[in-house]
mmCIF file with all atom_site columns, C-alpha atoms in Angstrom:
data_model
loop_
_atom_site.group_PDB
_atom_site.id
_atom_site.type_symbol
_atom_site.label_atom_id
_atom_site.label_alt_id
_atom_site.label_comp_id
_atom_site.label_asym_id
_atom_site.label_entity_id
_atom_site.label_seq_id
_atom_site.pdbx_PDB_ins_code
_atom_site.Cartn_x
_atom_site.Cartn_y
_atom_site.Cartn_z
_atom_site.occupancy
_atom_site.B_iso_or_equiv
_atom_site.pdbx_formal_charge
_atom_site.auth_seq_id
_atom_site.auth_comp_id
_atom_site.auth_asym_id
_atom_site.auth_atom_id
_atom_site.pdbx_PDB_model_num
ATOM 1   C CA . MET K 1 1   ? 0.000   0.000   0.000  1.00 89.00 ? 272 MET K CA 1
ATOM 2   C CA . SER K 1 2   ? 1.435   3.359   -0.976 1.00 95.00 ? 273 SER K CA 1
ATOM 3   C CA . VAL K 1 3   ? 0.478   6.999   -1.419 1.00 96.00 ? 274 VAL K CA 1
ATOM 4   C CA . THR K 1 4   ? 2.041   9.952   -3.190 1.00 98.00 ? 275 THR K CA 1
ATOM 5   C CA . ILE K 1 5   ? 1.801   13.437  -1.726 1.00 98.00 ? 276 ILE K CA 1
ATOM 6   C CA . HIS K 1 6   ? 1.970   15.931  -4.601 1.00 98.00 ? 277 HIS K CA 1
ATOM 7   C CA . ILE K 1 7   ? 3.514   19.193  -3.385 1.00 98.00 ? 278 ILE K CA 1
ATOM 8   C CA . GLU K 1 8   ? 2.930   22.298  -5.480 1.00 97.00 ? 279 GLU K CA 1
ATOM 9   C CA . ASN K 1 9   ? 6.121   23.626  -7.127 1.00 97.00 ? 280 ASN K CA 1
ATOM 10  C CA . PHE K 1 10  ? 8.341   21.034  -5.403 1.00 98.00 ? 281 PHE K CA 1
ATOM 11  C CA . GLY K 1 11  ? 7.503   17.523  -6.595 1.00 98.00 ? 282 GLY K CA 1
ATOM 12  C CA . ASN K 1 12  ? 6.231   14.289  -5.144 1.00 98.00 ? 283 ASN K CA 1
ATOM 13  C CA . LEU K 1 13  ? 6.808   12.233  -2.016 1.00 99.00 ? 284 LEU K CA 1
ATOM 14  C CA . LYS K 1 14  ? 5.816   8.566   -2.298 1.00 98.00 ? 285 LYS K CA 1
ATOM 15  C CA . PHE K 1 15  ? 5.342   6.570   0.911  1.00 98.00 ? 286 PHE K CA 1
ATOM 16  C CA . GLU K 1 16  ? 4.878   2.918   1.716  1.00 96.00 ? 287 GLU K CA 1
ATOM 17  C CA . LEU K 1 17  ? 2.234   2.699   4.454  1.00 96.00 ? 288 LEU K CA 1
ATOM 18  C CA . TYR K 1 18  ? 2.417   0.326   7.416  1.00 96.00 ? 289 TYR K CA 1
ATOM 19  C CA . CYS K 1 19  ? -1.234  -0.774  7.340  1.00 94.00 ? 290 CYS K CA 1
ATOM 20  C CA . LYS K 1 20  ? -0.671  -3.923  9.415  1.00 94.00 ? 291 LYS K CA 1
ATOM 21  C CA . GLU K 1 21  ? 1.428   -2.238  12.101 1.00 96.00 ? 292 GLU K CA 1
ATOM 22  C CA . SER K 1 22  ? -0.583  1.008   12.348 1.00 97.00 ? 293 SER K CA 1
ATOM 23  C CA . PRO K 1 23  ? -4.065  0.243   10.979 1.00 96.00 ? 294 PRO K CA 1
ATOM 24  C CA . ASN K 1 24  ? -5.928  3.133   12.632 1.00 97.00 ? 295 ASN K CA 1
ATOM 25  C CA . ALA K 1 25  ? -3.372  5.748   11.578 1.00 97.00 ? 296 ALA K CA 1
ATOM 26  C CA . CYS K 1 26  ? -3.343  4.422   8.004  1.00 97.00 ? 297 CYS K CA 1
ATOM 27  C CA . LYS K 1 27  ? -7.132  4.233   7.816  1.00 96.00 ? 298 LYS K CA 1
ATOM 28  C CA . ASN K 1 28  ? -7.342  7.809   9.127  1.00 97.00 ? 299 ASN K CA 1
ATOM 29  C CA . PHE K 1 29  ? -4.750  9.135   6.649  1.00 97.00 ? 300 PHE K CA 1
ATOM 30  C CA . LEU K 1 30  ? -6.252  7.242   3.699  1.00 96.00 ? 301 LEU K CA 1
ATOM 31  C CA . ALA K 1 31  ? -9.830  8.280   4.481  1.00 95.00 ? 302 ALA K CA 1
ATOM 32  C CA . LEU K 1 32  ? -8.867  11.934  4.924  1.00 96.00 ? 303 LEU K CA 1
ATOM 33  C CA . SER K 1 33  ? -6.830  11.778  1.695  1.00 97.00 ? 304 SER K CA 1
ATOM 34  C CA . ALA K 1 34  ? -9.726  10.195  -0.210 1.00 95.00 ? 305 ALA K CA 1
ATOM 35  C CA . LYS K 1 35  ? -12.008 13.024  0.984  1.00 95.00 ? 306 LYS K CA 1
ATOM 36  C CA . ASN K 1 36  ? -9.456  15.641  -0.212 1.00 96.00 ? 307 ASN K CA 1
ATOM 37  C CA . TYR K 1 37  ? -9.090  16.835  3.382  1.00 96.00 ? 308 TYR K CA 1
ATOM 38  C CA . TYR K 1 38  ? -5.395  17.608  2.846  1.00 97.00 ? 309 TYR K CA 1
ATOM 39  C CA . THR K 1 39  ? -5.800  19.189  -0.605 1.00 97.00 ? 310 THR K CA 1
ATOM 40  C CA . ASN K 1 40  ? -4.475  22.778  -0.596 1.00 96.00 ? 311 ASN K CA 1
ATOM 41  C CA . SER K 1 41  ? -3.311  22.497  3.019  1.00 97.00 ? 312 SER K CA 1
ATOM 42  C CA . LYS K 1 42  ? 0.116   23.879  3.891  1.00 97.00 ? 313 LYS K CA 1
ATOM 43  C CA . PHE K 1 43  ? 3.046   22.440  5.769  1.00 98.00 ? 314 PHE K CA 1
ATOM 44  C CA . HIS K 1 44  ? 3.213   24.853  8.694  1.00 97.00 ? 315 HIS K CA 1
ATOM 45  C CA . ARG K 1 45  ? 6.451   23.722  10.370 1.00 97.00 ? 316 ARG K CA 1
ATOM 46  C CA . ASN K 1 46  ? 9.803   23.046  8.696  1.00 98.00 ? 317 ASN K CA 1
ATOM 47  C CA . ILE K 1 47  ? 12.848  22.392  10.880 1.00 98.00 ? 318 ILE K CA 1
ATOM 48  C CA . LYS K 1 48  ? 16.022  21.598  8.925  1.00 98.00 ? 319 LYS K CA 1
ATOM 49  C CA . GLY K 1 49  ? 17.610  18.359  10.138 1.00 98.00 ? 320 GLY K CA 1
ATOM 50  C CA . PHE K 1 50  ? 14.480  17.458  12.132 1.00 98.00 ? 321 PHE K CA 1
ATOM 51  C CA . ILE K 1 51  ? 10.976  17.374  10.575 1.00 98.00 ? 322 ILE K CA 1
ATOM 52  C CA . LEU K 1 52  ? 8.473   18.776  8.085  1.00 99.00 ? 323 LEU K CA 1
ATOM 53  C CA . GLN K 1 53  ? 4.973   18.967  9.616  1.00 98.00 ? 324 GLN K CA 1
ATOM 54  C CA . GLY K 1 54  ? 1.571   19.432  7.986  1.00 98.00 ? 325 GLY K CA 1
ATOM 55  C CA . GLY K 1 55  ? -1.937  18.047  7.848  1.00 97.00 ? 326 GLY K CA 1
ATOM 56  C CA . ASP K 1 56  ? -3.714  20.943  9.558  1.00 95.00 ? 327 ASP K CA 1
ATOM 57  C CA . PRO K 1 57  ? -6.358  22.407  7.229  1.00 92.00 ? 328 PRO K CA 1
ATOM 58  C CA . THR K 1 58  ? -6.271  25.717  9.141  1.00 90.00 ? 329 THR K CA 1
ATOM 59  C CA . GLY K 1 59  ? -2.537  26.080  8.460  1.00 88.00 ? 330 GLY K CA 1
ATOM 60  C CA . THR K 1 60  ? -1.869  27.175  12.036 1.00 87.00 ? 331 THR K CA 1
ATOM 61  C CA . GLY K 1 61  ? -0.591  23.925  13.499 1.00 90.00 ? 332 GLY K CA 1
ATOM 62  C CA . LYS K 1 62  ? -3.443  23.954  16.015 1.00 90.00 ? 333 LYS K CA 1
ATOM 63  C CA . GLY K 1 63  ? -6.240  22.415  13.948 1.00 89.00 ? 334 GLY K CA 1
ATOM 64  C CA . GLY K 1 64  ? -7.362  19.165  12.429 1.00 91.00 ? 335 GLY K CA 1
ATOM 65  C CA . ALA K 1 65  ? -9.402  16.167  13.502 1.00 92.00 ? 336 ALA K CA 1
ATOM 66  C CA . SER K 1 66  ? -9.368  12.455  12.802 1.00 95.00 ? 337 SER K CA 1
ATOM 67  C CA . ILE K 1 67  ? -12.073 10.361  11.169 1.00 94.00 ? 338 ILE K CA 1
ATOM 68  C CA . TYR K 1 68  ? -12.718 8.856   14.612 1.00 94.00 ? 339 TYR K CA 1
ATOM 69  C CA . GLY K 1 69  ? -13.768 12.181  16.161 1.00 86.00 ? 340 GLY K CA 1
ATOM 70  C CA . GLN K 1 70  ? -11.302 14.684  17.541 1.00 85.00 ? 341 GLN K CA 1
ATOM 71  C CA . TYR K 1 71  ? -8.504  12.195  18.365 1.00 94.00 ? 342 TYR K CA 1
ATOM 72  C CA . PHE K 1 72  ? -7.482  8.552   18.195 1.00 95.00 ? 343 PHE K CA 1
ATOM 73  C CA . ASN K 1 73  ? -5.047  6.509   20.278 1.00 97.00 ? 344 ASN K CA 1
ATOM 74  C CA . ASP K 1 74  ? -1.358  6.004   19.598 1.00 98.00 ? 345 ASP K CA 1
ATOM 75  C CA . GLU K 1 75  ? -0.217  2.836   17.831 1.00 98.00 ? 346 GLU K CA 1
ATOM 76  C CA . ILE K 1 76  ? 3.331   2.490   19.121 1.00 97.00 ? 347 ILE K CA 1
ATOM 77  C CA . ASN K 1 77  ? 5.108   -0.484  17.571 1.00 95.00 ? 348 ASN K CA 1
ATOM 78  C CA . GLU K 1 78  ? 8.463   -1.498  19.055 1.00 94.00 ? 349 GLU K CA 1
ATOM 79  C CA . GLY K 1 79  ? 9.626   -2.698  15.628 1.00 95.00 ? 350 GLY K CA 1
ATOM 80  C CA . LEU K 1 80  ? 9.159   0.712   14.003 1.00 98.00 ? 351 LEU K CA 1
ATOM 81  C CA . LYS K 1 81  ? 11.673  3.460   14.736 1.00 98.00 ? 352 LYS K CA 1
ATOM 82  C CA . HIS K 1 82  ? 12.430  6.990   13.597 1.00 98.00 ? 353 HIS K CA 1
ATOM 83  C CA . ASP K 1 83  ? 15.729  5.571   12.381 1.00 98.00 ? 354 ASP K CA 1
ATOM 84  C CA . ARG K 1 84  ? 16.169  7.331   9.037  1.00 98.00 ? 355 ARG K CA 1
ATOM 85  C CA . ARG K 1 85  ? 15.225  10.159  6.725  1.00 98.00 ? 356 ARG K CA 1
ATOM 86  C CA . GLY K 1 86  ? 11.662  9.962   5.409  1.00 99.00 ? 357 GLY K CA 1
ATOM 87  C CA . ILE K 1 87  ? 9.759   8.345   8.284  1.00 99.00 ? 358 ILE K CA 1
ATOM 88  C CA . LEU K 1 88  ? 6.047   9.293   8.200  1.00 99.00 ? 359 LEU K CA 1
ATOM 89  C CA . SER K 1 89  ? 4.436   9.703   11.635 1.00 99.00 ? 360 SER K CA 1
ATOM 90  C CA . MET K 1 90  ? 1.366   11.165  13.249 1.00 98.00 ? 361 MET K CA 1
ATOM 91  C CA . ALA K 1 91  ? 1.946   14.491  14.988 1.00 98.00 ? 362 ALA K CA 1
ATOM 92  C CA . ASN K 1 92  ? 0.091   14.768  18.282 1.00 95.00 ? 363 ASN K CA 1
ATOM 93  C CA . SER K 1 93  ? -0.585  17.136  21.152 1.00 91.00 ? 364 SER K CA 1
ATOM 94  C CA . GLY K 1 94  ? 0.154   14.459  23.752 1.00 94.00 ? 365 GLY K CA 1
ATOM 95  C CA . PRO K 1 95  ? -0.343  10.740  24.349 1.00 96.00 ? 366 PRO K CA 1
ATOM 96  C CA . ASN K 1 96  ? -3.345  9.338   22.449 1.00 96.00 ? 367 ASN K CA 1
ATOM 97  C CA . LYS K 1 97  ? -4.154  12.697  20.859 1.00 96.00 ? 368 LYS K CA 1
ATOM 98  C CA . ASN K 1 98  ? -3.704  11.970  17.142 1.00 97.00 ? 369 ASN K CA 1
ATOM 99  C CA . GLY K 1 99  ? -5.836  13.986  14.716 1.00 96.00 ? 370 GLY K CA 1
ATOM 100 C CA . SER K 1 100 ? -4.985  14.779  11.105 1.00 97.00 ? 371 SER K CA 1
ATOM 101 C CA . GLN K 1 101 ? -1.493  16.241  11.449 1.00 98.00 ? 372 GLN K CA 1
ATOM 102 C CA . PHE K 1 102 ? 1.573   14.273  10.407 1.00 98.00 ? 373 PHE K CA 1
ATOM 103 C CA . PHE K 1 103 ? 5.295   14.801  10.013 1.00 99.00 ? 374 PHE K CA 1
ATOM 104 C CA . ILE K 1 104 ? 8.181   13.511  7.908  1.00 99.00 ? 375 ILE K CA 1
ATOM 105 C CA . THR K 1 105 ? 11.646  13.143  9.406  1.00 99.00 ? 376 THR K CA 1
ATOM 106 C CA . TYR K 1 106 ? 14.674  14.741  7.775  1.00 99.00 ? 377 TYR K CA 1
ATOM 107 C CA . ALA K 1 107 ? 17.070  12.456  9.678  1.00 98.00 ? 378 ALA K CA 1
ATOM 108 C CA . LYS K 1 108 ? 17.229  9.754   12.336 1.00 98.00 ? 379 LYS K CA 1
ATOM 109 C CA . GLN K 1 109 ? 15.263  11.010  15.382 1.00 98.00 ? 380 GLN K CA 1
ATOM 110 C CA . THR K 1 110 ? 15.386  8.395   18.147 1.00 96.00 ? 381 THR K CA 1
ATOM 111 C CA . SER K 1 111 ? 14.017  10.918  20.679 1.00 97.00 ? 382 SER K CA 1
ATOM 112 C CA . LEU K 1 112 ? 10.637  10.561  18.916 1.00 98.00 ? 383 LEU K CA 1
ATOM 113 C CA . ASP K 1 113 ? 10.462  6.764   19.343 1.00 98.00 ? 384 ASP K CA 1
ATOM 114 C CA . GLY K 1 114 ? 7.648   5.574   21.603 1.00 96.00 ? 385 GLY K CA 1
ATOM 115 C CA . LYS K 1 115 ? 5.904   8.958   21.487 1.00 97.00 ? 386 LYS K CA 1
ATOM 116 C CA . TYR K 1 116 ? 4.553   9.174   17.943 1.00 98.00 ? 387 TYR K CA 1
ATOM 117 C CA . THR K 1 117 ? 2.770   6.636   15.744 1.00 98.00 ? 388 THR K CA 1
ATOM 118 C CA . ILE K 1 118 ? 4.882   5.690   12.728 1.00 99.00 ? 389 ILE K CA 1
ATOM 119 C CA . PHE K 1 119 ? 2.692   4.741   9.778  1.00 98.00 ? 390 PHE K CA 1
ATOM 120 C CA . GLY K 1 120 ? 4.963   4.854   6.744  1.00 98.00 ? 391 GLY K CA 1
ATOM 121 C CA . LYS K 1 121 ? 8.319   5.498   5.120  1.00 98.00 ? 392 LYS K CA 1
ATOM 122 C CA . LEU K 1 122 ? 9.465   7.438   2.073  1.00 98.00 ? 393 LEU K CA 1
ATOM 123 C CA . ILE K 1 123 ? 10.234  5.186   -0.895 1.00 97.00 ? 394 ILE K CA 1
ATOM 124 C CA . ASP K 1 124 ? 10.522  7.768   -3.684 1.00 98.00 ? 395 ASP K CA 1
ATOM 125 C CA . GLY K 1 125 ? 11.015  11.519  -3.801 1.00 98.00 ? 396 GLY K CA 1
ATOM 126 C CA . PHE K 1 126 ? 14.146  11.929  -1.705 1.00 98.00 ? 397 PHE K CA 1
ATOM 127 C CA . ASP K 1 127 ? 15.167  14.773  -4.042 1.00 98.00 ? 398 ASP K CA 1
ATOM 128 C CA . THR K 1 128 ? 11.893  16.555  -3.268 1.00 98.00 ? 399 THR K CA 1
ATOM 129 C CA . LEU K 1 129 ? 12.420  16.064  0.465  1.00 98.00 ? 400 LEU K CA 1
ATOM 130 C CA . GLU K 1 130 ? 15.895  17.566  0.083  1.00 98.00 ? 401 GLU K CA 1
ATOM 131 C CA . LYS K 1 131 ? 14.443  20.679  -1.591 1.00 98.00 ? 402 LYS K CA 1
ATOM 132 C CA . LEU K 1 132 ? 11.812  21.032  1.127  1.00 98.00 ? 403 LEU K CA 1
ATOM 133 C CA . GLU K 1 133 ? 14.361  20.767  3.921  1.00 98.00 ? 404 GLU K CA 1
ATOM 134 C CA . HIS K 1 134 ? 16.280  23.758  2.586  1.00 98.00 ? 405 HIS K CA 1
ATOM 135 C CA . GLU K 1 135 ? 13.284  26.073  2.187  1.00 98.00 ? 406 GLU K CA 1
ATOM 136 C CA . ALA K 1 136 ? 13.635  29.346  4.105  1.00 97.00 ? 407 ALA K CA 1
ATOM 137 C CA . VAL K 1 137 ? 11.627  29.679  7.314  1.00 97.00 ? 408 VAL K CA 1
ATOM 138 C CA . GLY K 1 138 ? 10.604  32.539  9.557  1.00 96.00 ? 409 GLY K CA 1
ATOM 139 C CA . LYS K 1 139 ? 9.184   32.773  13.054 1.00 93.00 ? 410 LYS K CA 1
ATOM 140 C CA . ASN K 1 140 ? 8.187   29.436  14.648 1.00 93.00 ? 411 ASN K CA 1
ATOM 141 C CA . ASN K 1 141 ? 9.860   27.561  11.761 1.00 97.00 ? 412 ASN K CA 1
ATOM 142 C CA . ARG K 1 142 ? 6.998   28.505  9.450  1.00 97.00 ? 413 ARG K CA 1
ATOM 143 C CA . PRO K 1 143 ? 8.022   28.356  5.763  1.00 97.00 ? 414 PRO K CA 1
ATOM 144 C CA . LEU K 1 144 ? 8.353   31.819  4.203  1.00 97.00 ? 415 LEU K CA 1
ATOM 145 C CA . ASN K 1 145 ? 6.994   30.438  0.918  1.00 96.00 ? 416 ASN K CA 1
ATOM 146 C CA . ASP K 1 146 ? 3.972   28.148  0.908  1.00 96.00 ? 417 ASP K CA 1
ATOM 147 C CA . ILE K 1 147 ? 4.654   24.425  0.868  1.00 98.00 ? 418 ILE K CA 1
ATOM 148 C CA . LYS K 1 148 ? 1.219   23.267  -0.237 1.00 97.00 ? 419 LYS K CA 1
ATOM 149 C CA . ILE K 1 149 ? -0.279  19.819  -0.832 1.00 98.00 ? 420 ILE K CA 1
ATOM 150 C CA . GLU K 1 150 ? -1.876  19.776  -4.285 1.00 97.00 ? 421 GLU K CA 1
ATOM 151 C CA . ASP K 1 151 ? -3.318  16.298  -3.927 1.00 96.00 ? 422 ASP K CA 1
ATOM 152 C CA . ILE K 1 152 ? -2.637  12.841  -2.545 1.00 97.00 ? 423 ILE K CA 1
ATOM 153 C CA . THR K 1 153 ? -2.770  9.780   -4.796 1.00 96.00 ? 424 THR K CA 1
ATOM 154 C CA . ILE K 1 154 ? -3.676  6.449   -3.212 1.00 94.00 ? 425 ILE K CA 1
ATOM 155 C CA . HIS K 1 155 ? -1.923  3.708   -5.192 1.00 92.00 ? 426 HIS K CA 1
ATOM 156 C CA . ALA K 1 156 ? -3.367  0.501   -3.835 1.00 70.00 ? 427 ALA K CA 1
ATOM 157 C CA . ASN K 1 157 ? -6.447  -0.836  -2.178 1.00 60.00 ? 428 ASN K CA 1
ATOM 158 C CA . PRO K 1 158 ? -5.496  -2.779  0.981  1.00 53.00 ? 429 PRO K CA 1
ATOM 159 C CA . ILE K 1 159 ? -8.657  -4.890  0.745  1.00 54.00 ? 430 ILE K CA 1
ATOM 160 C CA . ALA K 1 160 ? -7.864  -5.885  -2.839 1.00 55.00 ? 431 ALA K CA 1
ATOM 161 C CA . ASP K 1 161 ? -4.256  -6.580  -1.840 1.00 53.00 ? 432 ASP K CA 1
ATOM 162 C CA . GLN K 1 162 ? -5.479  -8.753  1.030  1.00 55.00 ? 433 GLN K CA 1
ATOM 163 C CA . ASP K 1 163 ? -7.831  -10.680 -1.278 1.00 54.00 ? 434 ASP K CA 1
ATOM 164 C CA . PHE K 1 164 ? -4.957  -11.181 -3.739 1.00 52.00 ? 435 PHE K CA 1
ATOM 165 C CA . GLU K 1 165 ? -2.689  -12.534 -0.970 1.00 57.00 ? 436 GLU K CA 1
ATOM 166 C CA . GLU K 1 166 ? -5.431  -14.889 0.224  1.00 60.00 ? 437 GLU K CA 1
ATOM 167 C CA . GLN K 1 167 ? -6.000  -16.122 -3.348 1.00 56.00 ? 438 GLN K CA 1
ATOM 168 C CA . ASN K 1 168 ? -2.249  -16.754 -3.786 1.00 56.00 ? 439 ASN K CA 1
ATOM 169 C CA . GLU K 1 169 ? -2.199  -18.793 -0.563 1.00 64.00 ? 440 GLU K CA 1
ATOM 170 C CA . GLN K 1 170 ? -5.188  -20.831 -1.739 1.00 61.00 ? 441 GLN K CA 1
ATOM 171 C CA . ASN K 1 171 ? -3.519  -21.432 -5.116 1.00 56.00 ? 442 ASN K CA 1
ATOM 172 C CA . GLU K 1 172 ? -0.284  -22.553 -3.430 1.00 63.00 ? 443 GLU K CA 1
ATOM 173 C CA . GLU K 1 173 ? -2.220  -24.937 -1.167 1.00 65.00 ? 444 GLU K CA 1
ATOM 174 C CA . ALA K 1 174 ? -4.053  -26.395 -4.169 1.00 60.00 ? 445 ALA K CA 1
ATOM 175 C CA . LEU K 1 175 ? -0.769  -26.905 -6.044 1.00 61.00 ? 446 LEU K CA 1
ATOM 176 C CA . ALA K 1 176 ? 0.807   -28.559 -3.008 1.00 63.00 ? 447 ALA K CA 1
ATOM 177 C CA . LYS K 1 177 ? -2.096  -31.028 -2.800 1.00 67.00 ? 448 LYS K CA 1
ATOM 178 C CA . GLN K 1 178 ? -1.656  -31.936 -6.477 1.00 60.00 ? 449 GLN K CA 1
ATOM 179 C CA . GLU K 1 179 ? 2.015   -32.829 -5.997 1.00 55.00 ? 450 GLU K CA 1
#
């Protein structure tokens, strides 16, 4: 399962989503994306060497809600770490307070482990991420020039993928019985 975030005047960021490890975060992000919730929203926080944060339709960094109501609980997975550039995580205002905001790491950030739900990793668009990291910022690390989401493309249907995997398993079992 993957998505591409199309960023106006910068390029694309393609992410593999961790639907099995973080199902609620992925469902939230996918549903909001499908409803164009993020379309035309701006990344409001850009800290070189740390993170790029967005997902707030108000653009202030104080707004946004999940599909589950205001917030949903953390999905902390010990096997997932902020161990590289391009980790996609939910931003929150405290434990179990995930809404619509998310961030992308610019580097390894182990201090974030266990505090934020990781739900994906960058698989294409590292050049775009590099350009974004070096954008000028002003007060409160707010970009001086808009970094705006044009659209988000959802590349795969997890239900269809699941059905395909189940069908492959059934086919393999049938072949094994024939041998």
